[in-house]
């Protein structure tokens, strides 16, 4: 019993009520039916204390010892020590059984009462007691320290095989090693032979850690499969009883191998635990898809408690109401794909799954590992991206890209089947005025209301789209096989939608009114392509606007020619501004009574290189369609002021210069600042500058207009209302405007004295202006009769071909000098124009 006990290690699993016993040769489960392996030999008086010893191990989780009496076959009782330790990660107790009665003639009482007897315990028993409650690195550190103290060797270490030829030192004393290679070392022979080896060093070896005359002793360590995993080695000088070393190391080699394998297993388990607790859900099943283990992400994604699904079949636990897992369970190799799964709360969601079979050493499937992630957000993002790519965010209507795809399909179908379709380009009239004056929130609401109204007119199969801003397109893919009938239907639909859009809109206590201009093109045509349809409908829409708005026009070839011309002029005009092809001509302005020169009006011209002069009527409307008119207007203002200052410095006396300002230029946020800057840069006297604005400047911007005019007038700048009577005249606005002058539009002057109505209008305007304190300038005066009529009505100033057409700078200078020499402009009335 004593001899066997020195080599005995025990294990106890209380949950399974299972004991295991191990010596240096083998490990086996105890198969007895009694409470423990020593039930027949442990004296009855010690049984309660032995049971209490086991209970303490589990409850205190601290190392414990128990000394009891075992009765041998000869009836002699001997003292034995059970040392134990609870191992939490294994949930078992393990320890060593060691004899305390080691000398003949020493009784039990002496062994218990004489402490010095413990000093006489053999090394094997001493190690068993020291290591009984140790595990892991604590076990190896204690083992190395105990052996170094007891054997009195030069060095001792325990190495772990980490590669084909690499050793990592886990514990050592007497030597400074952390890792080294096997090549050329005594350890290399140890691993080749697979058994203990002894090498004597005579100074020929090259290892720095072996001194001359030292002996190397090594013991290979194996895992449970018989594979090399490490070794125990020591160095000593002089004689050592290697037979005792062999007996000693053989006794502990099994446990050393087991502890080293456990260290490696724990490290792998820690790495596996980190990998297992990922953001992806993981399910591990047996070959029949019974759930064995899940991670925390599983519960977070599926909503199922991880404990409640263990032991259940995959379909039974997670997807009982769906059509199976989505893959063949019986013939699965490796599968990945998108599936729809049901959450614990009942809703379905999409997830991406990867199912991998795990094979055992026989090549048979032992487990399945299912990794998955919830891709609901990714799917929703894809849908959002799809919506953003093909649908307008504000109205929910198809956008330009979606329209183009639908239009291509409709065009090809119509061409193939001989059916006529139509494309309607819809642009809202006066929307920008409302959007600018009432704000973008109102504009967005209005666009949504228009969308709602138009949607109610759309037939099944039609496509209503928003291109952006206030532009909509209605595709009518199949109207008729007859072009005339298709034209009538498209015209009728356009008329209906114009009427629908024109109905009042009630917003925030206000009544808003807008209209719509519609361009229509029919398809297919022999000379058409899909890319031409939008362009043709857009061209027809501009013709509808030119025709007075709130109407519709069909496309024809002449419209396209005009549109191409507009585009060409726009591109060349932008280049003209950069290449300094724009110039100013100046038209003299005179007193009606006496003919004195009272100023000039700056009028823009375009002189392309190598081509004839281009007049404003051809390019200004095109510039006004874009912001190019702002850049041109700013250039005119600066150029006119610079030229006026140059005239003053040259002694050419001109009382005042008039400059036209467009509505877009006037309402630019930096207009007032820009005027200040021009005056500063050029040195222009503000009292010599007259700005001409049209009545359209006031529409929708009355307060802004009055504010800016008042601020600039405070500098000394005067204002004239240009083209008065030709626009949307409003006396309520006119009486509030801080203007100095009204300019009667040339259309009323040209027919005098032939047209009595025009004469009456001019007479009324002059009378009204006189009562309201405005000066009056008549434009386009070409005959003496017209001048005499204006003089009789009390008109102040005039300009026109009667005195002079607009002149380039050199010719104007000659004109001014000639007038000065003739005595017609002596300067005494030169500032009367600005007096109100």
mmCIF file of C-alpha atoms in Angstrom, residues 594-790:
data_model
loop_
_atom_site.group_PDB
_atom_site.id
_atom_site.type_symbol
_atom_site.label_atom_id
_atom_site.label_comp_id
_atom_site.label_asym_id
_atom_site.label_seq_id
_atom_site.Cartn_x
_atom_site.Cartn_y
_atom_site.Cartn_z
ATOM 1 C CA UNK A 594 -34.198 123.596 -74.777
ATOM 2 C CA UNK A 595 -32.352 120.433 -75.746
ATOM 3 C CA UNK A 596 -29.616 120.640 -73.115
ATOM 4 C CA UNK A 597 -27.569 117.433 -72.589
ATOM 5 C CA UNK A 598 -28.465 116.054 -69.168
ATOM 6 C CA UNK A 599 -26.817 112.627 -69.320
ATOM 7 C CA UNK A 600 -26.148 109.379 -71.188
ATOM 8 C CA UNK A 601 -27.480 105.846 -70.831
ATOM 9 C CA UNK A 602 -24.947 102.993 -70.947
ATOM 10 C CA UNK A 603 -26.149 100.260 -73.347
ATOM 11 C CA UNK A 604 -24.314 96.960 -73.759
ATOM 12 C CA UNK A 605 -23.182 95.501 -77.096
ATOM 13 C CA UNK A 606 -21.375 92.289 -78.006
ATOM 14 C CA UNK A 607 -18.556 92.396 -80.528
ATOM 15 C CA UNK A 608 -17.422 88.805 -81.292
ATOM 16 C CA UNK A 609 -13.996 88.559 -82.896
ATOM 17 C CA UNK A 610 -14.322 88.579 -86.679
ATOM 18 C CA UNK A 611 -18.121 88.879 -86.627
ATOM 19 C CA UNK A 612 -20.711 91.621 -86.752
ATOM 20 C CA UNK A 613 -22.054 93.425 -83.692
ATOM 21 C CA UNK A 614 -24.678 91.544 -81.627
ATOM 22 C CA UNK A 615 -27.454 93.663 -80.080
ATOM 23 C CA UNK A 616 -28.897 93.136 -76.585
ATOM 24 C CA UNK A 617 -32.282 91.878 -77.821
ATOM 25 C CA UNK A 618 -30.547 88.713 -79.030
ATOM 26 C CA UNK A 619 -28.433 87.808 -76.042
ATOM 27 C CA UNK A 620 -29.836 89.550 -72.921
ATOM 28 C CA UNK A 621 -32.969 87.287 -72.672
ATOM 29 C CA UNK A 622 -30.686 84.241 -72.846
ATOM 30 C CA UNK A 623 -28.400 85.689 -70.152
ATOM 31 C CA UNK A 624 -31.441 86.364 -67.953
ATOM 32 C CA UNK A 625 -32.367 82.662 -68.022
ATOM 33 C CA UNK A 626 -29.218 81.977 -65.999
ATOM 34 C CA UNK A 627 -27.132 83.803 -63.427
ATOM 35 C CA UNK A 628 -24.885 85.029 -66.239
ATOM 36 C CA UNK A 629 -26.960 88.243 -66.286
ATOM 37 C CA UNK A 630 -25.605 89.052 -62.796
ATOM 38 C CA UNK A 631 -21.988 88.816 -63.948
ATOM 39 C CA UNK A 632 -22.765 90.914 -67.034
ATOM 40 C CA UNK A 633 -24.644 93.540 -65.000
ATOM 41 C CA UNK A 634 -21.786 93.871 -62.527
ATOM 42 C CA UNK A 635 -19.339 94.336 -65.395
ATOM 43 C CA UNK A 636 -21.540 97.043 -66.990
ATOM 44 C CA UNK A 637 -21.797 98.960 -63.693
ATOM 45 C CA UNK A 638 -18.044 98.950 -63.138
ATOM 46 C CA UNK A 639 -17.215 99.766 -66.782
ATOM 47 C CA UNK A 640 -19.716 102.670 -66.989
ATOM 48 C CA UNK A 641 -18.453 104.246 -63.759
ATOM 49 C CA UNK A 642 -14.818 103.875 -64.826
ATOM 50 C CA UNK A 643 -15.595 105.505 -68.197
ATOM 51 C CA UNK A 644 -17.496 108.375 -66.568
ATOM 52 C CA UNK A 645 -14.578 109.151 -64.241
ATOM 53 C CA UNK A 646 -12.221 109.039 -67.255
ATOM 54 C CA UNK A 647 -14.432 111.602 -69.037
ATOM 55 C CA UNK A 648 -14.438 113.880 -66.022
ATOM 56 C CA UNK A 649 -10.657 113.721 -65.790
ATOM 57 C CA UNK A 650 -10.398 114.469 -69.531
ATOM 58 C CA UNK A 651 -12.589 117.581 -69.183
ATOM 59 C CA UNK A 652 -15.571 116.047 -71.008
ATOM 60 C CA UNK A 653 -18.566 117.270 -69.055
ATOM 61 C CA UNK A 654 -21.532 114.868 -68.884
ATOM 62 C CA UNK A 655 -23.940 115.547 -66.000
ATOM 63 C CA UNK A 656 -24.953 111.960 -65.298
ATOM 64 C CA UNK A 657 -24.644 108.345 -66.511
ATOM 65 C CA UNK A 658 -27.560 105.873 -66.356
ATOM 66 C CA UNK A 659 -26.951 102.117 -65.881
ATOM 67 C CA UNK A 660 -29.585 99.377 -66.247
ATOM 68 C CA UNK A 661 -29.835 96.849 -63.401
ATOM 69 C CA UNK A 662 -31.560 93.484 -63.919
ATOM 70 C CA UNK A 663 -33.918 91.988 -61.329
ATOM 71 C CA UNK A 664 -31.519 89.106 -60.553
ATOM 72 C CA UNK A 665 -28.613 91.502 -60.153
ATOM 73 C CA UNK A 666 -30.598 93.887 -57.926
ATOM 74 C CA UNK A 667 -31.813 91.121 -55.595
ATOM 75 C CA UNK A 668 -28.419 89.463 -55.233
ATOM 76 C CA UNK A 669 -27.500 89.451 -51.545
ATOM 77 C CA UNK A 670 -24.305 91.437 -52.168
ATOM 78 C CA UNK A 671 -25.724 94.074 -54.580
ATOM 79 C CA UNK A 672 -25.476 97.037 -52.216
ATOM 80 C CA UNK A 673 -21.975 96.028 -51.136
ATOM 81 C CA UNK A 674 -20.950 95.686 -54.768
ATOM 82 C CA UNK A 675 -22.192 99.222 -55.576
ATOM 83 C CA UNK A 676 -20.170 100.556 -52.638
ATOM 84 C CA UNK A 677 -17.123 98.694 -53.918
ATOM 85 C CA UNK A 678 -17.515 100.041 -57.480
ATOM 86 C CA UNK A 679 -17.812 103.609 -56.201
ATOM 87 C CA UNK A 680 -14.681 103.129 -54.092
ATOM 88 C CA UNK A 681 -12.643 101.429 -56.826
ATOM 89 C CA UNK A 682 -13.520 103.901 -59.590
ATOM 90 C CA UNK A 683 -13.829 107.140 -57.585
ATOM 91 C CA UNK A 684 -17.308 107.713 -59.048
ATOM 92 C CA UNK A 685 -19.380 110.580 -57.612
ATOM 93 C CA UNK A 686 -22.631 108.863 -56.430
ATOM 94 C CA UNK A 687 -24.692 111.947 -57.392
ATOM 95 C CA UNK A 688 -23.672 111.432 -61.026
ATOM 96 C CA UNK A 689 -24.945 107.809 -61.091
ATOM 97 C CA UNK A 690 -28.519 106.939 -62.056
ATOM 98 C CA UNK A 691 -29.667 103.297 -61.742
ATOM 99 C CA UNK A 692 -32.526 102.139 -63.959
ATOM 100 C CA UNK A 693 -34.719 99.272 -62.734
ATOM 101 C CA UNK A 694 -37.886 97.795 -64.236
ATOM 102 C CA UNK A 695 -41.188 97.228 -62.476
ATOM 103 C CA UNK A 696 -40.462 93.476 -62.404
ATOM 104 C CA UNK A 697 -37.823 94.155 -59.749
ATOM 105 C CA UNK A 698 -40.589 95.052 -57.300
ATOM 106 C CA UNK A 699 -42.768 91.964 -57.869
ATOM 107 C CA UNK A 700 -42.543 89.672 -54.867
ATOM 108 C CA UNK A 701 -39.700 91.724 -53.390
ATOM 109 C CA UNK A 702 -41.280 95.062 -52.480
ATOM 110 C CA UNK A 703 -39.699 95.444 -49.058
ATOM 111 C CA UNK A 704 -36.267 94.330 -50.215
ATOM 112 C CA UNK A 705 -36.464 96.699 -53.193
ATOM 113 C CA UNK A 706 -37.490 99.716 -51.095
ATOM 114 C CA UNK A 707 -34.819 98.962 -48.478
ATOM 115 C CA UNK A 708 -31.984 98.750 -51.004
ATOM 116 C CA UNK A 709 -33.131 101.820 -52.961
ATOM 117 C CA UNK A 710 -33.361 103.880 -49.764
ATOM 118 C CA UNK A 711 -29.871 102.839 -48.637
ATOM 119 C CA UNK A 712 -28.295 103.664 -52.018
ATOM 120 C CA UNK A 713 -30.245 106.906 -52.441
ATOM 121 C CA UNK A 714 -28.763 108.078 -49.154
ATOM 122 C CA UNK A 715 -25.387 108.019 -50.921
ATOM 123 C CA UNK A 716 -26.680 110.411 -53.595
ATOM 124 C CA UNK A 717 -27.524 107.816 -56.253
ATOM 125 C CA UNK A 718 -30.768 108.486 -58.176
ATOM 126 C CA UNK A 719 -33.235 105.897 -59.517
ATOM 127 C CA UNK A 720 -35.401 105.653 -62.622
ATOM 128 C CA UNK A 721 -38.247 103.194 -63.250
ATOM 129 C CA UNK A 722 -37.507 101.918 -66.761
ATOM 130 C CA UNK A 723 -40.109 100.754 -69.338
ATOM 131 C CA UNK A 724 -42.932 102.207 -67.243
ATOM 132 C CA UNK A 725 -46.370 101.106 -68.393
ATOM 133 C CA UNK A 726 -45.139 98.019 -70.281
ATOM 134 C CA UNK A 727 -45.039 95.727 -67.215
ATOM 135 C CA UNK A 728 -47.220 95.072 -64.197
ATOM 136 C CA UNK A 729 -47.643 98.649 -63.042
ATOM 137 C CA UNK A 730 -48.786 99.015 -59.448
ATOM 138 C CA UNK A 731 -49.488 102.484 -58.109
ATOM 139 C CA UNK A 732 -49.427 101.145 -54.527
ATOM 140 C CA UNK A 733 -45.797 100.137 -55.008
ATOM 141 C CA UNK A 734 -44.940 103.193 -57.104
ATOM 142 C CA UNK A 735 -45.911 105.705 -54.428
ATOM 143 C CA UNK A 736 -43.647 103.915 -51.894
ATOM 144 C CA UNK A 737 -40.581 103.645 -54.128
ATOM 145 C CA UNK A 738 -37.887 106.278 -53.492
ATOM 146 C CA UNK A 739 -37.420 106.804 -57.246
ATOM 147 C CA UNK A 740 -36.628 110.074 -59.018
ATOM 148 C CA UNK A 741 -37.867 109.394 -62.495
ATOM 149 C CA UNK A 742 -40.239 107.416 -64.708
ATOM 150 C CA UNK A 743 -39.160 106.370 -68.200
ATOM 151 C CA UNK A 744 -42.096 105.898 -70.575
ATOM 152 C CA UNK A 745 -41.624 102.764 -72.683
ATOM 153 C CA UNK A 746 -40.799 103.359 -76.340
ATOM 154 C CA UNK A 747 -43.826 101.302 -77.450
ATOM 155 C CA UNK A 748 -46.138 104.176 -76.400
ATOM 156 C CA UNK A 749 -43.996 106.866 -78.078
ATOM 157 C CA UNK A 750 -43.452 105.261 -81.502
ATOM 158 C CA UNK A 751 -47.119 105.493 -82.638
ATOM 159 C CA UNK A 752 -47.487 109.202 -81.757
ATOM 160 C CA UNK A 753 -49.275 111.055 -83.320
ATOM 161 C CA UNK A 754 -50.987 108.207 -85.223
ATOM 162 C CA UNK A 755 -52.363 106.321 -82.197
ATOM 163 C CA UNK A 756 -54.709 108.361 -80.016
ATOM 164 C CA UNK A 757 -54.803 105.721 -77.274
ATOM 165 C CA UNK A 758 -51.038 105.826 -76.831
ATOM 166 C CA UNK A 759 -51.133 109.606 -76.742
ATOM 167 C CA UNK A 760 -53.747 109.467 -74.005
ATOM 168 C CA UNK A 761 -51.639 106.990 -71.995
ATOM 169 C CA UNK A 762 -48.525 109.163 -72.286
ATOM 170 C CA UNK A 763 -50.518 112.255 -71.298
ATOM 171 C CA UNK A 764 -51.904 110.418 -68.228
ATOM 172 C CA UNK A 765 -48.497 109.097 -67.165
ATOM 173 C CA UNK A 766 -46.911 112.562 -67.391
ATOM 174 C CA UNK A 767 -49.731 114.141 -65.418
ATOM 175 C CA UNK A 768 -49.609 111.427 -62.747
ATOM 176 C CA UNK A 769 -45.800 111.688 -62.471
ATOM 177 C CA UNK A 770 -45.995 115.452 -62.074
ATOM 178 C CA UNK A 771 -48.494 115.118 -59.206
ATOM 179 C CA UNK A 772 -46.388 112.360 -57.531
ATOM 180 C CA UNK A 773 -43.149 114.348 -57.890
ATOM 181 C CA UNK A 774 -41.435 112.240 -60.543
ATOM 182 C CA UNK A 775 -39.439 113.505 -63.512
ATOM 183 C CA UNK A 776 -40.385 111.828 -66.819
ATOM 184 C CA UNK A 777 -38.111 110.643 -69.623
ATOM 185 C CA UNK A 778 -39.566 109.504 -72.930
ATOM 186 C CA UNK A 779 -37.647 106.753 -74.752
ATOM 187 C CA UNK A 780 -37.515 106.123 -78.499
ATOM 188 C CA UNK A 781 -38.249 109.684 -79.701
ATOM 189 C CA UNK A 782 -37.605 109.731 -83.463
ATOM 190 C CA UNK A 783 -39.565 112.710 -84.860
ATOM 191 C CA UNK A 784 -40.169 116.383 -84.256
ATOM 192 C CA UNK A 785 -43.903 115.751 -83.910
ATOM 193 C CA UNK A 786 -43.277 113.342 -81.024
ATOM 194 C CA UNK A 787 -40.983 115.855 -79.339
ATOM 195 C CA UNK A 788 -43.511 118.695 -79.725
ATOM 196 C CA UNK A 789 -46.272 116.521 -78.212
ATOM 197 C CA UNK A 790 -44.067 115.656 -75.222
#
